[in-house]
Short mmCIF file of C-alpha atoms in Angstrom, two decimals:
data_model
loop_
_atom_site.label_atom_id
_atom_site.label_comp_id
_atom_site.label_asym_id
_atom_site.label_seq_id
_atom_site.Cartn_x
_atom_site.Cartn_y
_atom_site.Cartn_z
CA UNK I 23 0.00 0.00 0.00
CA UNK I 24 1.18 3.47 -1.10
CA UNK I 25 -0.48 6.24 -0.26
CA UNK I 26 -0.13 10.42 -0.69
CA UNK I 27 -1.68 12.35 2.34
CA UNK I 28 -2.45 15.95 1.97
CA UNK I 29 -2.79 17.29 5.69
CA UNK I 30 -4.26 20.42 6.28
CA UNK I 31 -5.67 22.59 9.33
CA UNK I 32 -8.80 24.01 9.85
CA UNK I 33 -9.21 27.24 8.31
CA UNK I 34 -9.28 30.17 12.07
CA UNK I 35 -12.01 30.77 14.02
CA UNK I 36 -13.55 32.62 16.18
CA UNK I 37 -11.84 30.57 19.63
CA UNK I 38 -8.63 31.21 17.48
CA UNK I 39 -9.01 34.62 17.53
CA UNK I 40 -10.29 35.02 21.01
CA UNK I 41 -7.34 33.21 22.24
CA UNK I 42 -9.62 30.26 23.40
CA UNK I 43 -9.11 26.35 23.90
CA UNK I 44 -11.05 24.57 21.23
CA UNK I 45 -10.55 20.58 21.33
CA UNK I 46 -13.91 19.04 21.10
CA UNK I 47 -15.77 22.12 21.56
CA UNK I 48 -16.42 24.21 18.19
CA UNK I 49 -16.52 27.26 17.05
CA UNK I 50 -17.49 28.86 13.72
CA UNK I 51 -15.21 29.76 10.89
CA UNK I 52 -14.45 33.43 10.93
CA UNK I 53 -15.01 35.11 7.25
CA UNK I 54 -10.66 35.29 7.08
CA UNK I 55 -10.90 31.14 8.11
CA UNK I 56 -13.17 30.61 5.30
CA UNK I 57 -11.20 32.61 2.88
CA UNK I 58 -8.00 30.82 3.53
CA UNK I 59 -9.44 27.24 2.80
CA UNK I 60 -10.89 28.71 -0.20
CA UNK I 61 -7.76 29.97 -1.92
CA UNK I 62 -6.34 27.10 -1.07
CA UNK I 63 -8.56 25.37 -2.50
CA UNK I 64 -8.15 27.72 -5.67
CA UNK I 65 -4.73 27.19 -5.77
CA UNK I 66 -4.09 23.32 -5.39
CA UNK I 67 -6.33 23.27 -8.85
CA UNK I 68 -4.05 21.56 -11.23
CA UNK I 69 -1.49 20.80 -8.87
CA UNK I 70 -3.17 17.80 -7.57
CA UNK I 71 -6.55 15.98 -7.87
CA UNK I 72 -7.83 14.08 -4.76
CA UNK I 73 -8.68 10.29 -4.97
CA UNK I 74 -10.71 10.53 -1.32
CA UNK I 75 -11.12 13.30 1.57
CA UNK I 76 -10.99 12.75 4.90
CA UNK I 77 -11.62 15.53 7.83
CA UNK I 78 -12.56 14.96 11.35
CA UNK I 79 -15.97 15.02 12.84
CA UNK I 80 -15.72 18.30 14.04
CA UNK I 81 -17.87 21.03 11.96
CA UNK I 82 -14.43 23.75 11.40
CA UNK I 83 -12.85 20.93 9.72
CA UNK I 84 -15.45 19.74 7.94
CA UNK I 85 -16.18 23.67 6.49
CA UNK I 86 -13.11 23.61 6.43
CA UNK I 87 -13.20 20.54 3.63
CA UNK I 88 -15.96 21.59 2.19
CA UNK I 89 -14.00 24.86 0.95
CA UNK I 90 -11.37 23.79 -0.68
CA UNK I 91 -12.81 20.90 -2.31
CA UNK I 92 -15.68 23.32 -3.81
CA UNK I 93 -12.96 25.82 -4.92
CA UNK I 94 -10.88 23.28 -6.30
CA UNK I 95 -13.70 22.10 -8.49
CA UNK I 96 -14.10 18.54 -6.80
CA UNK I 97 -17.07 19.32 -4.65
CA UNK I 98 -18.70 16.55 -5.87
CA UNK I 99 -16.12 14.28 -3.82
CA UNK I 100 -17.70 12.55 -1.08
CA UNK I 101 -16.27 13.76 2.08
CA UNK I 102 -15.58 11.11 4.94
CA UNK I 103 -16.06 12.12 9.11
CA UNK I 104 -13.93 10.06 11.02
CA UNK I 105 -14.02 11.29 15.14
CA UNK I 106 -10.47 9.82 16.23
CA UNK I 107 -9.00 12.67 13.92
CA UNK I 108 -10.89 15.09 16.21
CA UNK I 109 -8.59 17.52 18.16
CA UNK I 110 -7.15 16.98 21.80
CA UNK I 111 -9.49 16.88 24.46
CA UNK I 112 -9.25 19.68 26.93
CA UNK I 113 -11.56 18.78 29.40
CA UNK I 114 -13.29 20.89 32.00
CA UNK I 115 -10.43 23.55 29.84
CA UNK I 116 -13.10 23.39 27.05
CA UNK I 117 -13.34 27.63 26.20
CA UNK I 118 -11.05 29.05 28.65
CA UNK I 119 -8.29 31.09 27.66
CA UNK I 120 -5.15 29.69 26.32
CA UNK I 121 -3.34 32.22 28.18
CA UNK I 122 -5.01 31.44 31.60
CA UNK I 123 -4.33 27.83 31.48
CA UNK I 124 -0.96 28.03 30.33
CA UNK I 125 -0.66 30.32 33.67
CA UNK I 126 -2.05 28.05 35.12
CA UNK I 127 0.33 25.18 34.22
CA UNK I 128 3.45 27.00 35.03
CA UNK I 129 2.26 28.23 38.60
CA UNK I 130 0.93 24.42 39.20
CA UNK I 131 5.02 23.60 37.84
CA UNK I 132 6.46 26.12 40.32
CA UNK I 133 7.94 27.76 37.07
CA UNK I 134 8.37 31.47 37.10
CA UNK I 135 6.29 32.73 34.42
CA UNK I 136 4.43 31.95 31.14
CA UNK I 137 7.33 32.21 28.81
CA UNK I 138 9.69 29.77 31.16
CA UNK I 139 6.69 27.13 30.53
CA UNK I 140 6.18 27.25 26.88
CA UNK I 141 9.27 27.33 26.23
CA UNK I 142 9.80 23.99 28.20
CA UNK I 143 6.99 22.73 26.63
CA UNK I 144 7.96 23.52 22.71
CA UNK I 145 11.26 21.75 23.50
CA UNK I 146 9.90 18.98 25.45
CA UNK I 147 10.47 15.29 24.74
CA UNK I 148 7.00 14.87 25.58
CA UNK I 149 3.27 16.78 25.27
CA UNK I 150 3.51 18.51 28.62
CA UNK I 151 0.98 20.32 27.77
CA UNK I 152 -1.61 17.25 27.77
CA UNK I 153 -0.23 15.91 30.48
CA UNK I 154 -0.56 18.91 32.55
CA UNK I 155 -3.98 19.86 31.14
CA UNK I 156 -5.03 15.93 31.84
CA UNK I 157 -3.93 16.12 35.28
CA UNK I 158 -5.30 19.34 36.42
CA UNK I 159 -8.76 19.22 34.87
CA UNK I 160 -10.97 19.21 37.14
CA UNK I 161 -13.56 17.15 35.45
CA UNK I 162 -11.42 14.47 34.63
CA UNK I 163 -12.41 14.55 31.24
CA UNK I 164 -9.18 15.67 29.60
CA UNK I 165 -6.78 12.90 27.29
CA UNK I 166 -3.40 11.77 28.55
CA UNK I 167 -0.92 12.07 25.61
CA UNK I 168 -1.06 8.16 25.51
CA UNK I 169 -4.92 8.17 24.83
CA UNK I 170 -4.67 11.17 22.60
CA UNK I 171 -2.09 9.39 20.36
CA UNK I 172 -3.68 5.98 20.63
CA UNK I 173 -6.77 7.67 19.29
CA UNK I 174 -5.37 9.23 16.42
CA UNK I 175 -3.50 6.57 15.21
CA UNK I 176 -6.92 4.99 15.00
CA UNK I 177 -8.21 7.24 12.78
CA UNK I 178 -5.01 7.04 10.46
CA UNK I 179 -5.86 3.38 10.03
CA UNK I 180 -9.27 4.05 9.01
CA UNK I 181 -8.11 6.18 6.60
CA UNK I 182 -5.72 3.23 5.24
CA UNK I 183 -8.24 0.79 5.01
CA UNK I 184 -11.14 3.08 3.34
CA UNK I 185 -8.11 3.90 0.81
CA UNK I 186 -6.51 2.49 -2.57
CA UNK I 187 -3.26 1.60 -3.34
CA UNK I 188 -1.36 4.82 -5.12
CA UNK I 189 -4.36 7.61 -4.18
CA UNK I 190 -4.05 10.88 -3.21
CA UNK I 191 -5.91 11.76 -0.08
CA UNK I 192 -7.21 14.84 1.70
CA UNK I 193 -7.40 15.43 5.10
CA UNK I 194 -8.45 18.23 7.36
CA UNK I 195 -7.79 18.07 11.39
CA UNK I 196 -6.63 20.18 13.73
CA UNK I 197 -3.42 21.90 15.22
CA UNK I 198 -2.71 19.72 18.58
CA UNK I 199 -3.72 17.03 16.36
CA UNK I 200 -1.49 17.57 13.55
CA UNK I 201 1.69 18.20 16.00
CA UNK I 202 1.31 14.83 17.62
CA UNK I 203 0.82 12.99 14.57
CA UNK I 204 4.00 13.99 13.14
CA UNK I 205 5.67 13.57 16.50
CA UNK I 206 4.74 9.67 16.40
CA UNK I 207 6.33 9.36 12.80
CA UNK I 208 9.49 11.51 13.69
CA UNK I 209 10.16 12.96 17.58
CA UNK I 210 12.38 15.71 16.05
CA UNK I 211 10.15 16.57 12.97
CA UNK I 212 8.49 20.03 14.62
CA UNK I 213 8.21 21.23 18.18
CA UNK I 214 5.31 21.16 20.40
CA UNK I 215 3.90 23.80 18.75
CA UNK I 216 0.93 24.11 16.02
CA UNK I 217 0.97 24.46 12.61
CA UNK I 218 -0.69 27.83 11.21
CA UNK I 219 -4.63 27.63 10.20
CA UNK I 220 -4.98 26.31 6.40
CA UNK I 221 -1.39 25.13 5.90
CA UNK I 222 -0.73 22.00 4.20
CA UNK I 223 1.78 19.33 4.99
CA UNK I 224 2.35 16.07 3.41
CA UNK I 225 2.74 12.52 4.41
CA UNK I 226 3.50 9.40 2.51
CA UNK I 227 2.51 5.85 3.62
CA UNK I 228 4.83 3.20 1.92
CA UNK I 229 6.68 0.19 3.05
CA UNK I 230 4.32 0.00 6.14
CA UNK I 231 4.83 3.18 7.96
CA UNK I 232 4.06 6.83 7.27
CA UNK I 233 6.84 9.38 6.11
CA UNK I 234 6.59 12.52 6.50
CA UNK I 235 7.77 14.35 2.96
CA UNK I 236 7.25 18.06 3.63
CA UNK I 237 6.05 20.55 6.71
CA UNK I 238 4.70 23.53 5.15
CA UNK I 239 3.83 23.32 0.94
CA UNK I 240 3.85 26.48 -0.81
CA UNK I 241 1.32 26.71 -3.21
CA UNK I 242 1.80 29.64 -5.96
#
């Protein structure tokens, strides 16, 4: 099995702008999100035609989808939901602001500020930031890394065995999501740090494994 795997984020929205966590929760598309994914849509025309798409269940990546595939002229391409590509879950964090939880993380770390913590966390060998986040929820809702990972990888095998040998396959998820995927192909591909809205990377399944064949295409 061979298999080409555009991945893309969701195009921003309105949690993105407010500077709030957005895992499972949703949020619309802002008019600048939905203008991204549709020039990039525009502009993978010719470049590549999909075989399949693929987004997660949530409804900013399946707008998301939508938009480019109807701007690249294949709107008539059935689009698959599958809810293991969803993004991390934060919990009782659902909506709060990023910058109040990553406060809270360092204070809970005895770490001297905000900046002292992310950039531990960036550099980490590990998602500190689920594990922290998992650990201090206090619903008890929130994934470990482990479960988070185990539940992506999932959804990467449904999209192997819903595929064809040599296709070229969309797919639209999210930034947490994205980061820890290519962290389970290659530790020191990226840092713990998320991809910007509507960028495409690519991935390559061959000789049993996924490859990871470029971070951030330019399309022009």
């Amino acid at each position: 099995m061979t298999l080409q795997l555009y991945l893309v984020r969701h195009g921003k929205t309105v949690f993105n702008t407010l500077g709030r966590l957005q895992g499972w929760s949703d949020s619309p598309l802002t008019a600048e999100g939905r203008e991204a994914a549709t020039q990039l849509g525009y502009t993978l025309r010719g470049k590549v035609d999909f075989d399949a798409a693929f987004s997660s269940t949530s409804p900013r990546a399946v707008e998301t989808a939508h938009l480019i595939l109807s701007a690249k002229g294949q709107e008539n391409l059935p689009l698959n939901t599958i809810e293991e590509l969803r993004e991390y879950c934060f919990g009782g964090f659902e909506g709060e602001f990023v910058q109040k939880v990553h406060q809270t993380i360092a204070t809970h770390r005895g770490l001297p500020d905000v900046d002292t913590w992310l950039e531990q966390y960036r550099h980490g060998r590990y998602n500190m930031l689920a594990e922290s986040v998992s650990e201090l929820d206090p619903l008890g809702l929130a994934e470990t890394e482990e479960a988070f990972i185990r539940r992506l990888k999932q959804g990467m095998e449904k999209i192997l065995f819903h595929s064809h040998k040599n296709e070229r396959v969309l797919m639209v998820s999210h930034g947490m999501a994205i980061t820890a995927l290519l962290k389970s192909i290659n530790p020191t591909a990226i840092l713990y740090q998320s991809v910007q809205n509507a960028t495409v990377l690519r991935l390559d399944f061959h000789d049993g494994k996924w490859h990871i064949i470029s971070l951030n295409m330019h399309y022009s």
